[in-house]
CSV table of C-alpha atoms and ligand atoms in Angstrom, one decimal:
chain,number,residue,atom,x,y,z
M,263,MET,CA,7.6,33.3,-3.4
M,264,LEU,CA,9.7,30.2,-3.4
M,265,ARG,CA,10.2,28.3,-0.2
M,266,GLU,CA,13.6,26.6,0.2
M,267,LEU,CA,13.6,23.1,1.6
M,268,ASP,CA,16.8,21.4,2.4
M,269,VAL,CA,16.7,17.8,1.1
M,270,SER,CA,18.4,16.6,4.3
M,271,LEU,CA,14.9,17.0,5.9
M,272,ILE,CA,13.5,14.7,3.3
M,273,THR,CA,16.2,12.1,4.1
M,274,SER,CA,15.7,12.2,7.9
M,275,THR,CA,11.9,12.1,7.5
M,276,ILE,CA,11.9,9.1,5.2
M,277,ARG,CA,14.5,7.3,7.5
M,278,ASP,CA,12.2,7.7,10.5
M,279,LEU,CA,9.1,6.7,8.5
M,280,CYS,CA,10.7,3.5,7.3
M,281,ILE,CA,11.4,2.4,10.9
M,282,LYS,CA,8.1,3.6,12.2
M,283,VAL,CA,5.8,1.9,9.6
M,284,THR,CA,7.5,-1.4,9.7
M,285,HIS,CA,7.0,-1.6,13.5
M,286,GLU,CA,3.6,-0.1,13.9
M,287,LEU,CA,0.5,-0.1,11.7
M,288,SER,CA,-1.6,3.0,11.3
M,289,ALA,CA,-4.7,3.4,13.6
M,290,ASP,CA,-7.1,2.6,10.7
M,291,MET,CA,-5.4,-0.8,10.1
M,292,ILE,CA,-5.2,-1.7,13.8
M,293,SER,CA,-8.9,-1.0,14.3
M,294,ALA,CA,-9.9,-2.9,11.1
M,295,ILE,CA,-8.0,-6.0,12.4
M,296,HIS,CA,-9.5,-5.5,15.9
M,297,ASP,CA,-13.0,-5.2,14.5
M,298,ALA,CA,-12.5,-8.2,12.2
M,299,SER,CA,-11.4,-10.4,15.2
M,300,GLU,CA,-14.9,-9.7,16.7
M,301,TYR,CA,-17.1,-10.2,13.7
M,302,GLU,CA,-15.2,-13.1,12.0
M,303,LYS,CA,-17.6,-16.1,11.7
M,304,SER,CA,-15.0,-18.9,11.8
M,305,GLU,CA,-13.5,-19.8,15.2
M,306,LEU,CA,-10.2,-20.6,13.6
M,307,GLY,CA,-10.4,-17.3,11.7
M,308,ARG,CA,-11.0,-15.4,15.0
M,309,LYS,CA,-8.0,-17.1,16.6
M,310,ILE,CA,-5.8,-16.1,13.7
M,311,LEU,CA,-7.0,-12.5,13.8
M,312,CYS,CA,-6.3,-12.5,17.6
M,313,GLN,CA,-2.8,-13.8,16.8
M,314,LEU,CA,-2.3,-11.0,14.3
M,315,LYS,CA,-3.4,-8.5,17.0
M,316,GLU,CA,-0.9,-10.0,19.5
M,317,ASN,CA,1.8,-9.9,16.8
M,318,LEU,CA,1.1,-6.1,16.3
M,319,ASP,CA,1.3,-5.6,20.1
M,320,ILE,CA,4.6,-7.5,20.4
M,321,ALA,CA,6.1,-5.7,17.4
M,322,LYS,CA,5.3,-2.3,19.0
M,323,SER,CA,6.4,-3.1,22.5
M,324,ASP,CA,9.5,-5.1,21.7
M,325,ASN,CA,10.5,-2.9,18.7
M,326,ILE,CA,10.6,-5.6,16.1
M,327,PRO,CA,9.2,-5.6,12.6
M,328,ILE,CA,5.6,-6.7,12.2
M,329,CYS,CA,6.7,-9.1,9.4
M,330,GLN,CA,10.0,-10.4,8.3
M,331,ASP,CA,9.2,-9.0,4.8
M,332,THR,CA,9.8,-5.3,5.5
M,333,GLY,CA,8.9,-4.6,1.9
M,334,MET,CA,10.2,-2.5,-1.0
M,335,ALA,CA,9.9,1.2,-0.2
M,336,VAL,CA,7.2,2.8,-2.2
M,337,ILE,CA,7.0,6.6,-1.9
M,338,PHE,CA,4.4,9.0,-3.1
M,339,MET,CA,5.5,12.7,-3.1
M,340,GLU,CA,3.1,15.5,-3.7
M,341,ILE,CA,5.4,18.5,-4.2
M,342,GLY,CA,4.2,22.0,-4.0
M,343,GLN,CA,5.2,24.0,-7.1
M,344,ASP,CA,6.5,26.8,-4.9
M,345,ILE,CA,9.2,24.7,-3.3
M,346,HIS,CA,12.8,24.9,-4.2
M,347,PHE,CA,14.8,21.9,-3.0
M,348,VAL,CA,18.3,22.8,-1.9
M,349,GLY,CA,21.3,20.8,-0.5
M,350,GLY,CA,21.4,18.1,-3.1
M,351,ASN,CA,19.5,15.9,-5.5
M,352,LEU,CA,15.9,15.1,-4.4
M,353,ASN,CA,15.9,11.4,-5.6
M,354,ASP,CA,19.3,10.8,-4.0
M,355,ALA,CA,17.9,12.3,-0.7
M,356,ILE,CA,14.9,10.0,-0.8
M,357,ASN,CA,17.0,6.9,-1.4
M,358,GLU,CA,19.4,8.0,1.3
M,359,GLY,CA,16.4,8.1,3.7
M,360,VAL,CA,15.5,4.5,2.7
M,361,ARG,CA,19.1,3.4,3.0
M,362,LYS,CA,19.4,4.8,6.5
M,363,GLY,CA,16.0,3.5,7.6
M,364,TYR,CA,16.6,0.0,6.5
M,365,THR,CA,20.2,-0.2,7.7
M,366,GLU,CA,20.0,1.7,11.0
M,367,GLY,CA,16.6,0.1,11.7
M,368,TYR,CA,18.0,-3.4,11.0
M,369,LEU,CA,15.2,-4.1,8.5
M,370,ARG,CA,15.4,-6.8,5.9
M,371,LYS,CA,17.0,-5.8,2.7
M,372,SER,CA,14.7,-7.1,0.0
M,373,VAL,CA,15.8,-5.3,-3.1
M,374,VAL,CA,18.0,-6.7,-5.9
M,375,SER,CA,19.7,-4.3,-8.3
M,376,ASP,CA,18.8,-6.2,-11.5
M,377,PRO,CA,15.6,-8.3,-12.0
M,378,LEU,CA,17.5,-11.2,-13.5
M,379,ILE,CA,21.1,-11.0,-12.2
M,380,ARG,CA,19.5,-10.6,-8.7
M,381,LYS,CA,22.3,-9.2,-6.6
M,382,ASN,CA,21.0,-7.7,-3.3
M,383,THR,CA,21.7,-4.0,-3.0
M,384,ASN,CA,22.1,-4.6,0.8
M,385,ASP,CA,20.4,-1.3,1.8
M,386,ASN,CA,16.9,-1.8,0.3
M,387,THR,CA,17.4,0.9,-2.3
M,388,PRO,CA,16.3,2.0,-4.8
M,389,ALA,CA,12.9,3.0,-3.7
M,390,ILE,CA,9.9,3.2,-6.1
M,391,ILE,CA,9.2,6.9,-6.3
M,392,HIS,CA,6.0,8.5,-7.6
M,393,GLN,CA,6.2,12.3,-7.7
M,394,SER,CA,3.5,14.8,-8.6
M,395,ILE,CA,3.5,18.6,-8.7
M,396,VAL,CA,0.7,20.3,-6.8
M,397,PRO,CA,-0.2,23.9,-5.9
M,398,GLY,CA,1.4,25.4,-2.8
M,399,ASP,CA,4.7,25.3,-0.9
M,400,LYS,CA,4.4,22.1,1.1
M,401,VAL,CA,5.5,18.6,0.3
M,402,LYS,CA,3.5,15.5,1.3
M,403,ILE,CA,5.4,12.3,1.7
M,404,THR,CA,3.6,9.0,1.9
M,405,LEU,CA,5.7,5.9,2.6
M,406,ALA,CA,4.1,2.5,1.9
M,407,PRO,CA,6.6,-0.4,2.0
M,408,LYS,CA,5.2,-3.2,0.0
M,409,GLY,CA,5.5,-6.9,0.7
M,410,PHE,CA,5.8,-9.1,-2.3
M,411,GLY,CA,3.7,-12.0,-1.2
M,412,SER,CA,0.7,-9.9,-2.0
M,413,GLU,CA,2.3,-7.8,-4.7
M,414,ASN,CA,2.9,-10.9,-6.7
M,415,MET,CA,-0.8,-11.6,-6.8
M,416,SER,CA,-1.7,-8.2,-8.2
M,417,ARG,CA,-3.1,-7.9,-11.8
M,418,VAL,CA,-3.8,-5.5,-14.6
M,419,PHE,CA,-6.9,-6.1,-16.9
M,420,MET,CA,-7.3,-4.2,-20.1
M,421,LEU,CA,-11.1,-4.5,-20.4
M,422,LYS,CA,-13.3,-3.4,-23.3
M,423,PRO,CA,-15.6,-0.5,-22.5
M,424,ALA,CA,-18.6,-2.7,-23.2
M,425,GLN,CA,-17.6,-5.0,-20.3
M,426,GLY,CA,-18.6,-2.0,-18.0
M,427,ILE,CA,-18.9,-2.2,-14.3
M,428,ASP,CA,-19.7,-5.9,-14.3
M,429,GLY,CA,-16.4,-6.5,-16.0
M,430,VAL,CA,-14.7,-4.5,-13.3
M,431,LYS,CA,-16.3,-6.6,-10.6
M,432,ASP,CA,-15.3,-9.8,-12.3
M,433,ALA,CA,-11.8,-8.6,-12.7
M,434,VAL,CA,-11.4,-7.7,-9.0
M,435,LEU,CA,-13.0,-11.0,-7.8
M,436,THR,CA,-10.8,-13.0,-10.2
M,437,ALA,CA,-7.7,-11.4,-8.9
M,438,VAL,CA,-8.7,-12.0,-5.2
M,439,LYS,CA,-9.7,-15.6,-5.9
M,440,ASP,CA,-6.5,-16.3,-7.6
M,441,ALA,CA,-4.5,-14.6,-4.8
M,442,GLY,CA,-6.1,-16.8,-2.2
M,443,PRO,CA,-3.8,-17.6,0.7
M,444,ASN,CA,-0.7,-16.4,-1.1
M,445,ALA,CA,-1.6,-12.7,-0.4
M,446,CYS,CA,-1.4,-13.3,3.4
M,447,PRO,CA,-5.1,-12.4,4.0
M,448,PRO,CA,-7.0,-10.6,5.4
M,449,MET,CA,-6.1,-8.3,2.5
M,450,VAL,CA,-6.6,-4.7,1.6
M,451,VAL,CA,-7.6,-4.5,-2.1
M,452,GLY,CA,-6.5,-1.4,-4.0
M,453,VAL,CA,-8.3,-0.9,-7.3
M,454,GLY,CA,-7.5,1.6,-10.1
M,455,ILE,CA,-10.0,2.1,-12.9
M,456,GLY,CA,-9.3,4.2,-15.9
M,457,GLY,CA,-6.2,6.0,-17.2
M,458,ASP,CA,-4.0,3.8,-19.3
M,459,PHE,CA,-1.9,0.7,-18.6
M,460,GLU,CA,0.5,2.2,-16.1
M,461,LYS,CA,-1.8,4.9,-14.7
M,462,CYS,CA,-4.4,2.3,-13.5
M,463,ALA,CA,-1.6,0.4,-11.6
M,464,ILE,CA,-0.4,3.6,-9.9
M,465,LEU,CA,-4.0,4.4,-9.0
M,466,ALA,CA,-4.4,1.0,-7.4
M,467,LYS,CA,-1.2,1.4,-5.4
M,468,LYS,CA,-2.3,4.8,-4.2
M,469,ALA,CA,-5.7,3.4,-3.3
M,470,LEU,CA,-3.9,1.2,-0.7
M,471,THR,CA,-2.6,4.3,1.1
M,472,ARG,CA,-6.1,5.6,1.6
M,473,GLU,CA,-7.4,5.2,5.1
M,474,VAL,CA,-9.1,1.8,5.6
M,475,GLY,CA,-12.8,2.4,6.4
M,476,SER,CA,-12.9,5.6,4.3
M,477,HIS,CA,-14.8,5.7,1.0
M,478,SER,CA,-14.7,7.4,-2.3
M,479,GLU,CA,-16.5,10.7,-2.6
M,480,ILE,CA,-18.0,9.5,-5.9
M,481,ASP,CA,-21.4,7.8,-5.1
M,482,TYR,CA,-21.1,4.9,-7.6
M,483,VAL,CA,-17.5,4.2,-6.6
M,484,LYS,CA,-18.4,4.1,-2.9
M,485,ASP,CA,-21.2,1.6,-3.7
M,486,LEU,CA,-18.7,-0.4,-5.7
M,487,GLU,CA,-16.3,-0.5,-2.8
M,488,VAL,CA,-19.0,-1.7,-0.4
M,489,GLU,CA,-20.4,-4.3,-2.8
M,490,LEU,CA,-16.9,-5.7,-3.7
M,491,LEU,CA,-16.0,-6.0,0.0
M,492,LYS,CA,-19.1,-8.0,0.7
M,493,LYS,CA,-18.6,-10.2,-2.3
M,494,ILE,CA,-14.9,-10.8,-1.5
M,495,ASN,CA,-15.8,-11.8,2.1
M,496,LYS,CA,-18.3,-14.3,0.8
M,497,LEU,CA,-15.4,-16.1,-1.1
M,498,GLY,CA,-14.5,-17.9,2.1
M,499,ILE,CA,-10.7,-17.6,1.8
M,500,GLY,CA,-10.6,-16.1,5.3
M,501,PRO,CA,-7.7,-15.1,7.6
M,502,ALA,CA,-4.4,-16.8,6.5
M,503,GLY,CA,-6.4,-18.5,3.8
M,504,LEU,CA,-7.8,-21.1,6.3
M,505,GLY,CA,-11.4,-20.2,5.8
M,506,GLY,CA,-13.7,-17.6,7.2
M,507,SER,CA,-15.7,-14.4,6.5
M,508,THR,CA,-12.8,-12.0,6.6
M,509,THR,CA,-10.9,-12.3,3.4
M,510,ALA,CA,-10.5,-8.5,3.0
M,511,LEU,CA,-10.6,-5.6,5.4
M,512,ALA,CA,-11.3,-3.0,2.7
M,513,VAL,CA,-11.6,-2.4,-1.0
M,514,ASN,CA,-10.4,1.1,-2.0
M,515,VAL,CA,-11.1,2.2,-5.5
M,516,GLU,CA,-9.6,5.2,-7.3
M,517,THR,CA,-10.7,6.3,-10.8
M,518,PHE,CA,-9.3,8.5,-13.6
M,519,ALA,CA,-10.3,9.6,-17.1
M,520,THR,CA,-9.6,7.1,-19.9
M,521,HIS,CA,-9.6,6.6,-23.7
M,522,ILE,CA,-12.9,5.9,-25.5
M,523,ALA,CA,-11.6,2.5,-26.6
M,524,GLY,CA,-10.5,1.2,-23.2
M,525,LEU,CA,-11.4,0.3,-19.6
M,526,PRO,CA,-8.1,-0.5,-17.8
M,527,VAL,CA,-8.5,-2.0,-14.3
M,528,ALA,CA,-5.6,-2.7,-11.9
M,529,VAL,CA,-6.0,-4.7,-8.7
M,530,ASN,CA,-3.1,-4.2,-6.3
M,531,ILE,CA,-3.5,-6.5,-3.4
M,532,CYS,CA,-1.9,-5.8,0.0
M,533,CYS,CA,-1.7,-8.3,2.9
M,534,HIS,CA,-2.8,-7.5,6.5
M,535,VAL,CA,0.5,-5.7,7.0
M,536,ASN,CA,-0.7,-2.7,4.9
M,537,ARG,CA,1.9,-0.2,6.0
M,538,HIS,CA,1.3,3.5,5.1
M,539,GLU,CA,2.0,6.8,6.7
M,540,SER,CA,2.1,10.4,5.5
M,541,VAL,CA,4.0,13.5,6.6
M,542,ILE,CA,3.6,17.0,5.4
M,543,LEU,CA,6.7,19.2,5.5
D,750,SF4,S1,2.8,-10.4,1.9
D,750,SF4,FE1,2.7,-9.2,3.8
D,750,SF4,S2,2.3,-10.6,5.5
D,750,SF4,FE2,2.9,-11.8,3.7
D,750,SF4,S3,5.1,-12.1,4.0
D,750,SF4,FE3,4.9,-10.2,2.7
D,750,SF4,S4,4.7,-8.5,4.2
D,750,SF4,FE4,4.5,-10.3,5.4
């Protein structure tokens, strides 16, 4: 039996999520920054991490955004195939939620309507929307506004299959080294392996929304996450790029089937303001 869901609920949910995630990080990110401030080896690095913690506290208590770059709204929607949306167009409803969130929440409007003409849309729309159809009659909305300091440092590598897992490790380390301080470290590194050109990039983006501190259920992928985090933290980039042992808080890797002739790898880097929150309706 179909379940009817009025799209006005999608709008109000996304509006509230936009305001919430830009003012308050999720518990996994808060505790990762807190832990890093204790185990960071550099004194300056510890000081910076403590300032980041203070910044998070002030943002929450004084109701101001964690960072002036409140990001481009990225939305993943897993839509149950037994839902029938009523009351309007779903994509319009999503963008209306973003428009309301960014205007009513006094968040920075960071979106231009054309990549070269560059006229600001003044309401942070359109959002980047990824939709997938899943079994059931629920919809899961994940909002992850993305800052572009770190987005600009993200990369796609179309490796040859023979380059194997060592090629993947080199690709991730190259992307992180090249990002350096520009990605506002400590970073969270999302990695997508497999699929095709665009699928690996979406996997890498989705990987950023996975809880920091969690690991892949695939044994070799979990090992890869652990090894890459260790290697990245030996690069010495450190908090704010001023040196130290905390360059990344986590490496999250997602994989997918691919073609016999290819090994696509995407590295989507996020700064320490890794905003993500999910709601199930
Ligand atoms: S990359 Fe992140 S920390 Fe840096 S300016 Fe953008 S949102 Fe802020």
